[in-house]
Short mmCIF file of C-alpha atoms in Angstrom, two decimals:
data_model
loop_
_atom_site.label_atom_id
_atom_site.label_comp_id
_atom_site.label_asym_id
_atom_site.label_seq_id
_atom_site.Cartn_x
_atom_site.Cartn_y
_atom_site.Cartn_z
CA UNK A 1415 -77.85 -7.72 -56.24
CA UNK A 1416 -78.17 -3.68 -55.59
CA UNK A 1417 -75.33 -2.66 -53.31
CA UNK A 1418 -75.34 1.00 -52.04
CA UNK A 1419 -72.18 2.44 -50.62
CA UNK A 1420 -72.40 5.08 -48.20
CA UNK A 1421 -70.37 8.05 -48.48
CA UNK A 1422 -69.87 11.16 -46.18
CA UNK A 1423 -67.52 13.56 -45.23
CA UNK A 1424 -63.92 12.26 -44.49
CA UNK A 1425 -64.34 8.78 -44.74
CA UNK A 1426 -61.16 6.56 -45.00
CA UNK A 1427 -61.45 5.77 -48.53
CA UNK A 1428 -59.57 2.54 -48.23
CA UNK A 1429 -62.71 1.47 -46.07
CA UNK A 1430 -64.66 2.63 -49.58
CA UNK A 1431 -62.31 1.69 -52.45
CA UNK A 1432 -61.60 -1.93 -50.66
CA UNK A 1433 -64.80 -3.86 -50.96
CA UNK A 1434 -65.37 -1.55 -53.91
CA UNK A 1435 -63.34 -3.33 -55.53
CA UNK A 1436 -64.18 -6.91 -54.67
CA UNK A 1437 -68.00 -6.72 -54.19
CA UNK A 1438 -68.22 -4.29 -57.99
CA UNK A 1439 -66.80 -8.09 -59.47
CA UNK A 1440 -69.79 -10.04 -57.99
CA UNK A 1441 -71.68 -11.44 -61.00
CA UNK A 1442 -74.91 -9.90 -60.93
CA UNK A 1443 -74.39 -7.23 -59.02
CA UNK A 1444 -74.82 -3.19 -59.37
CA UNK A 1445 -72.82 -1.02 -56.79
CA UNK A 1446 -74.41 2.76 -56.19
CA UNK A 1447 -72.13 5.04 -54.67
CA UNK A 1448 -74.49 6.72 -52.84
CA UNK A 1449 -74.29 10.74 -50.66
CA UNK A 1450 -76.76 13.13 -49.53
CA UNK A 1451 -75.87 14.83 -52.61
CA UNK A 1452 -74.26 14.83 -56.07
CA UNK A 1453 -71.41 16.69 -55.24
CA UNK A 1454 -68.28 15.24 -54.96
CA UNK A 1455 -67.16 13.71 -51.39
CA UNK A 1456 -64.10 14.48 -49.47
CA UNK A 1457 -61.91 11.23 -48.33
CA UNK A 1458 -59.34 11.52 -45.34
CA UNK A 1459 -56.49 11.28 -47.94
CA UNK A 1460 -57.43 14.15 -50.15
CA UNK A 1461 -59.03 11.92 -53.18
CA UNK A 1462 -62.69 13.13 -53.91
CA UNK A 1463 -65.19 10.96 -54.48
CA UNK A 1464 -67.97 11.32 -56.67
CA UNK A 1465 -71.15 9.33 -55.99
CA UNK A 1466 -73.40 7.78 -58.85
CA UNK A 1467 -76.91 8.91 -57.05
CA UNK A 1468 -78.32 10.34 -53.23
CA UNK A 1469 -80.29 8.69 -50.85
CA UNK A 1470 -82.99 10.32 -51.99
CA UNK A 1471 -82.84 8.31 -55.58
CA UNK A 1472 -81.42 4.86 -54.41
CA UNK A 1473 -83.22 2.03 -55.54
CA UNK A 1474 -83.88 -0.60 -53.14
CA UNK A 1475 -81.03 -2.27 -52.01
CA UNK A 1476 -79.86 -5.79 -51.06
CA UNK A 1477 -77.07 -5.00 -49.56
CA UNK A 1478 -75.29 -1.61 -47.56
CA UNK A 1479 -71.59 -0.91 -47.02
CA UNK A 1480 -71.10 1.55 -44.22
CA UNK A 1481 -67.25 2.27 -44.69
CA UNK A 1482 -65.68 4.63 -41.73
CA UNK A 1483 -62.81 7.46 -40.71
CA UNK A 1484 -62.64 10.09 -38.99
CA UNK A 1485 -65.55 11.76 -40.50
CA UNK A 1486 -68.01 8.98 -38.38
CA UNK A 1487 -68.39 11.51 -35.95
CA UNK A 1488 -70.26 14.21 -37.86
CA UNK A 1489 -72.22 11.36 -39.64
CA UNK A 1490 -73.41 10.25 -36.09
CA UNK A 1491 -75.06 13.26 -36.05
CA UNK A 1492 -76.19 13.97 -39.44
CA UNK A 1493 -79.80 12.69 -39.09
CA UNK A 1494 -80.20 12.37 -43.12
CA UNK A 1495 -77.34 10.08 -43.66
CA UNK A 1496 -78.26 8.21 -39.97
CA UNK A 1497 -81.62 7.68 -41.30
CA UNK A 1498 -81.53 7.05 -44.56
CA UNK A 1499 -78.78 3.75 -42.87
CA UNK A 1500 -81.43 3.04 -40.76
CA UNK A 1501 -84.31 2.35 -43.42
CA UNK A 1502 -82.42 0.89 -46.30
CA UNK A 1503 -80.91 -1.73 -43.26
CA UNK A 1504 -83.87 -2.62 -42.59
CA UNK A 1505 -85.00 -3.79 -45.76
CA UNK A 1506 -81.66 -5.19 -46.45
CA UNK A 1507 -80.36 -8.80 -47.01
CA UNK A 1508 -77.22 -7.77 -46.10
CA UNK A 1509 -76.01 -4.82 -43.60
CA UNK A 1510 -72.15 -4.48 -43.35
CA UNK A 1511 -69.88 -1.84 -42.54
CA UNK A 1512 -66.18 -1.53 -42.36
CA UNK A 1513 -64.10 -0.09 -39.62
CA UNK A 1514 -65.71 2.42 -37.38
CA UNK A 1515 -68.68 2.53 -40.29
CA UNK A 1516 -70.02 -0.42 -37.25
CA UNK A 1517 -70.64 3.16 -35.49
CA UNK A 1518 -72.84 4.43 -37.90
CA UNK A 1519 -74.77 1.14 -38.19
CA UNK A 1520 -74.90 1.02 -34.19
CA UNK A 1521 -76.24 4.62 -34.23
CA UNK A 1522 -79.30 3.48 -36.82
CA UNK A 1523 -80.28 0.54 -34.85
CA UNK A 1524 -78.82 -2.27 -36.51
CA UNK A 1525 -76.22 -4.01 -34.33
CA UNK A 1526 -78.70 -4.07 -31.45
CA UNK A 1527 -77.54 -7.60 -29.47
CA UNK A 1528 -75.34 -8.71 -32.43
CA UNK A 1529 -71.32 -9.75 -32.55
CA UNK A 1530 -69.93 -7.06 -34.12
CA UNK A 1531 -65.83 -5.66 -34.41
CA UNK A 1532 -64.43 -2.26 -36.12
CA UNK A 1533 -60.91 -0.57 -35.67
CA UNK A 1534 -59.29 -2.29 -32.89
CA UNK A 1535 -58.77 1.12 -31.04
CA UNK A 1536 -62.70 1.41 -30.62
CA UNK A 1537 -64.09 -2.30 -30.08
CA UNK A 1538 -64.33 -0.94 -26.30
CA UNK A 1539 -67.23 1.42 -27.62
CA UNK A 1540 -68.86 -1.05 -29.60
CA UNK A 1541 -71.42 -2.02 -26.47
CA UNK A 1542 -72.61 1.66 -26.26
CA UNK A 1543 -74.43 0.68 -29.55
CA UNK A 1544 -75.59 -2.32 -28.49
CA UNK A 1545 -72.88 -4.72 -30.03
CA UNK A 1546 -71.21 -7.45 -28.60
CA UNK A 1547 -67.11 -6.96 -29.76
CA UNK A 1548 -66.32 -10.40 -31.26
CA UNK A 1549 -62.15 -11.09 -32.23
CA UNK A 1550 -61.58 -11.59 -36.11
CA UNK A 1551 -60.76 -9.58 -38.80
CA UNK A 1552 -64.49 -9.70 -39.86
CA UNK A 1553 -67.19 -10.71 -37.79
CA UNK A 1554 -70.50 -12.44 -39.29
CA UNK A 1555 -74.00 -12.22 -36.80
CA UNK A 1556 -76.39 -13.58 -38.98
CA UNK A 1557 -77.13 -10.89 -42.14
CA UNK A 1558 -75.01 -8.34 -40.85
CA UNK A 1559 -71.13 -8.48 -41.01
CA UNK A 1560 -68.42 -6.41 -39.92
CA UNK A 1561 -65.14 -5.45 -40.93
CA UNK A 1562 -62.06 -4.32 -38.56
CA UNK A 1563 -59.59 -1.18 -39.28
CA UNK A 1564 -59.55 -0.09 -42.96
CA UNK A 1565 -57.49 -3.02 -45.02
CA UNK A 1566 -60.20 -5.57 -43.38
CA UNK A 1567 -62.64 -4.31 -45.71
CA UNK A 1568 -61.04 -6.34 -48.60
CA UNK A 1569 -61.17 -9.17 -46.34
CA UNK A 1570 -64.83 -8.94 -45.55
CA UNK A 1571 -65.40 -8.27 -49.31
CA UNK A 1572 -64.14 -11.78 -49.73
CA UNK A 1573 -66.12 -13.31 -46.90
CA UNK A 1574 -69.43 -12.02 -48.30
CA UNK A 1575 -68.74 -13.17 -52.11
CA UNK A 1576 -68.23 -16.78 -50.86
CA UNK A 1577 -71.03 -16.69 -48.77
CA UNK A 1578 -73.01 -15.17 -51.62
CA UNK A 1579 -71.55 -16.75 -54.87
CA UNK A 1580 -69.38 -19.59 -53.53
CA UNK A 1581 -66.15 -20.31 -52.68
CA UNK A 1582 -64.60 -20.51 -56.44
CA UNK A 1583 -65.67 -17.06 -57.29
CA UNK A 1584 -64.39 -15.28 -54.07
CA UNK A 1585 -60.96 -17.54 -55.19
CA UNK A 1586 -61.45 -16.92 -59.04
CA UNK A 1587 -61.86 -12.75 -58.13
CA UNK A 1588 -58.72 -12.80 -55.27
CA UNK A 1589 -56.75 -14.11 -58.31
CA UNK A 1590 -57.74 -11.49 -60.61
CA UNK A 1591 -57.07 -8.34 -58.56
CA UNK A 1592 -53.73 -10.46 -57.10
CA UNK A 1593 -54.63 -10.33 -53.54
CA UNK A 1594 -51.72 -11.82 -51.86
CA UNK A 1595 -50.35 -9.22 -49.35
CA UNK A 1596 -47.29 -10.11 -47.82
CA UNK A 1597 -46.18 -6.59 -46.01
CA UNK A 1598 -42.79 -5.99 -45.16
CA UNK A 1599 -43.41 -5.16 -41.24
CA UNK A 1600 -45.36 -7.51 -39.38
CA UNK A 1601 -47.56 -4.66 -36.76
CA UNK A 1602 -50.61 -5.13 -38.66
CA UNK A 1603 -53.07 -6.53 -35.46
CA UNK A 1604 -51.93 -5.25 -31.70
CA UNK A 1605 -51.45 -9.34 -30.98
CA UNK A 1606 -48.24 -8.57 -32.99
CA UNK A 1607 -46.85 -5.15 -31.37
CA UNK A 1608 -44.68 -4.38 -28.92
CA UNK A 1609 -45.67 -2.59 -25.84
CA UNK A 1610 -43.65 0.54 -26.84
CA UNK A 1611 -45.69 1.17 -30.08
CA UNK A 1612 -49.02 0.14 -28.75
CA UNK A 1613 -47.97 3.02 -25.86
CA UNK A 1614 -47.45 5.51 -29.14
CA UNK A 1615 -50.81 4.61 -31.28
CA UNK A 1616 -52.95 4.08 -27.66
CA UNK A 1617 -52.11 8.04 -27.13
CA UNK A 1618 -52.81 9.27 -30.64
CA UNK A 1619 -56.11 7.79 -30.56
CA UNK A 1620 -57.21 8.63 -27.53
CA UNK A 1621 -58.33 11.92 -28.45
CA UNK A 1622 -60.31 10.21 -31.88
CA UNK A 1623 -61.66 7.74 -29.34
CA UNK A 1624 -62.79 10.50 -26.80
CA UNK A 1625 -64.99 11.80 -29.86
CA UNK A 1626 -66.78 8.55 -30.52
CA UNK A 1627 -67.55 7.96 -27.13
CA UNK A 1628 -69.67 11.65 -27.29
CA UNK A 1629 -71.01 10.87 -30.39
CA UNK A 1630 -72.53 7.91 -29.39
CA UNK A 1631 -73.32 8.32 -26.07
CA UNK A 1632 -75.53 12.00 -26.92
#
């Protein structure tokens, strides 16, 4: 199992470092952390990240991992990273993405007519790539799956191994990197928010929404 990650300018790199770290632990399986080039990758949070080969070298792969962030929006519109998405999809078993990564797989052509979800501030976008928004905290349509905001990426990560290697590994791994989260506030999912802070986070992302919506309606 070849598994490329995609990297790119300010990605969340929770929505990297997440299913990193589950899908790495699939027996079998190579992960290539993969950029337009060598150098070193900027993440939202200030952490660099250093991919293990380009698009240009990738072997084939079985599966992709589109993570997302902030840094979506120039990716729309970076035709080398868009394209190179688009043709290692296609030949893919398995096209995923995690939080608005969906974006970038919407703007290559590969959630044309399928269930999809991302962040919940964006599912409203999701048709202007030709997804349907499904609820969940991942979403399967056939090969491709997709993850909600961020922390759903470990989630996801989990859904795929059992799917791929069977239920006991996906258990036998969630032991091993003690995947158990019980968070001390309980706002995780706008079913659980009050109005108030829903009012708050609406307004801050309105302006990050507002820049989707160009990207992927140019």
């Amino acid at each position: 199992m070849q598994i490329g990650f995609i990297l790119f300018p300010n990605v969340t790199q929770l929505d990297f470092t997440g299913p990193l770290q589950v899908l790495h632990r699939m027996p079998g399986a190579t992960t290539h952390i993969l950029a337009k080039t060598m150098d070193p990758v900027s993440s939202d949070c200030g952490l660099s990240l250093v991919p293990t080969g380009t698009f240009a070298t990738a072997p084939v792969l079985d599966m992709i991992v589109v993570p997302g962030g902030f840094g979506v929006v120039d990716a729309i519109a970076d035709a080398e990273t868009v394209d190179f998405i688009r043709k290692a999809g296609a030949s893919a078993t398995y096209v995923t993405s995690v939080c608005t990564g969906a974006f970038l797989l919407g703007a290559a052509g590969l959630l044309d007519g399928k269930q999809a979800t991302t962040h919940w501030a964006y599912t409203s976008l999701l048709p202007l790539v030709g997804a349907t928004p499904a609820p969940g905290r991942w979403v399967k349509d056939g090969n491709t799956y997709t993850g909600g905001g961020v922390t759903a990426g470990i989630d996801f990560g989990f859904g795929i191994m059992a799917d791929i290697c069977g239920r006991q590994v996906a258990e036998a791994i969630q032991l091993a990197i003690e995947y158990d989260p019980a968070p001390p506030t309980g706002t995780g999912h706008p079913s659980h928010a009050s109005d108030k802070l829903m009012d708050m986070m609406n307004q801050r992302y309105d302006g990050p929404v507002a820049a989707m919506r160009a990207a992927v309606s140019a």
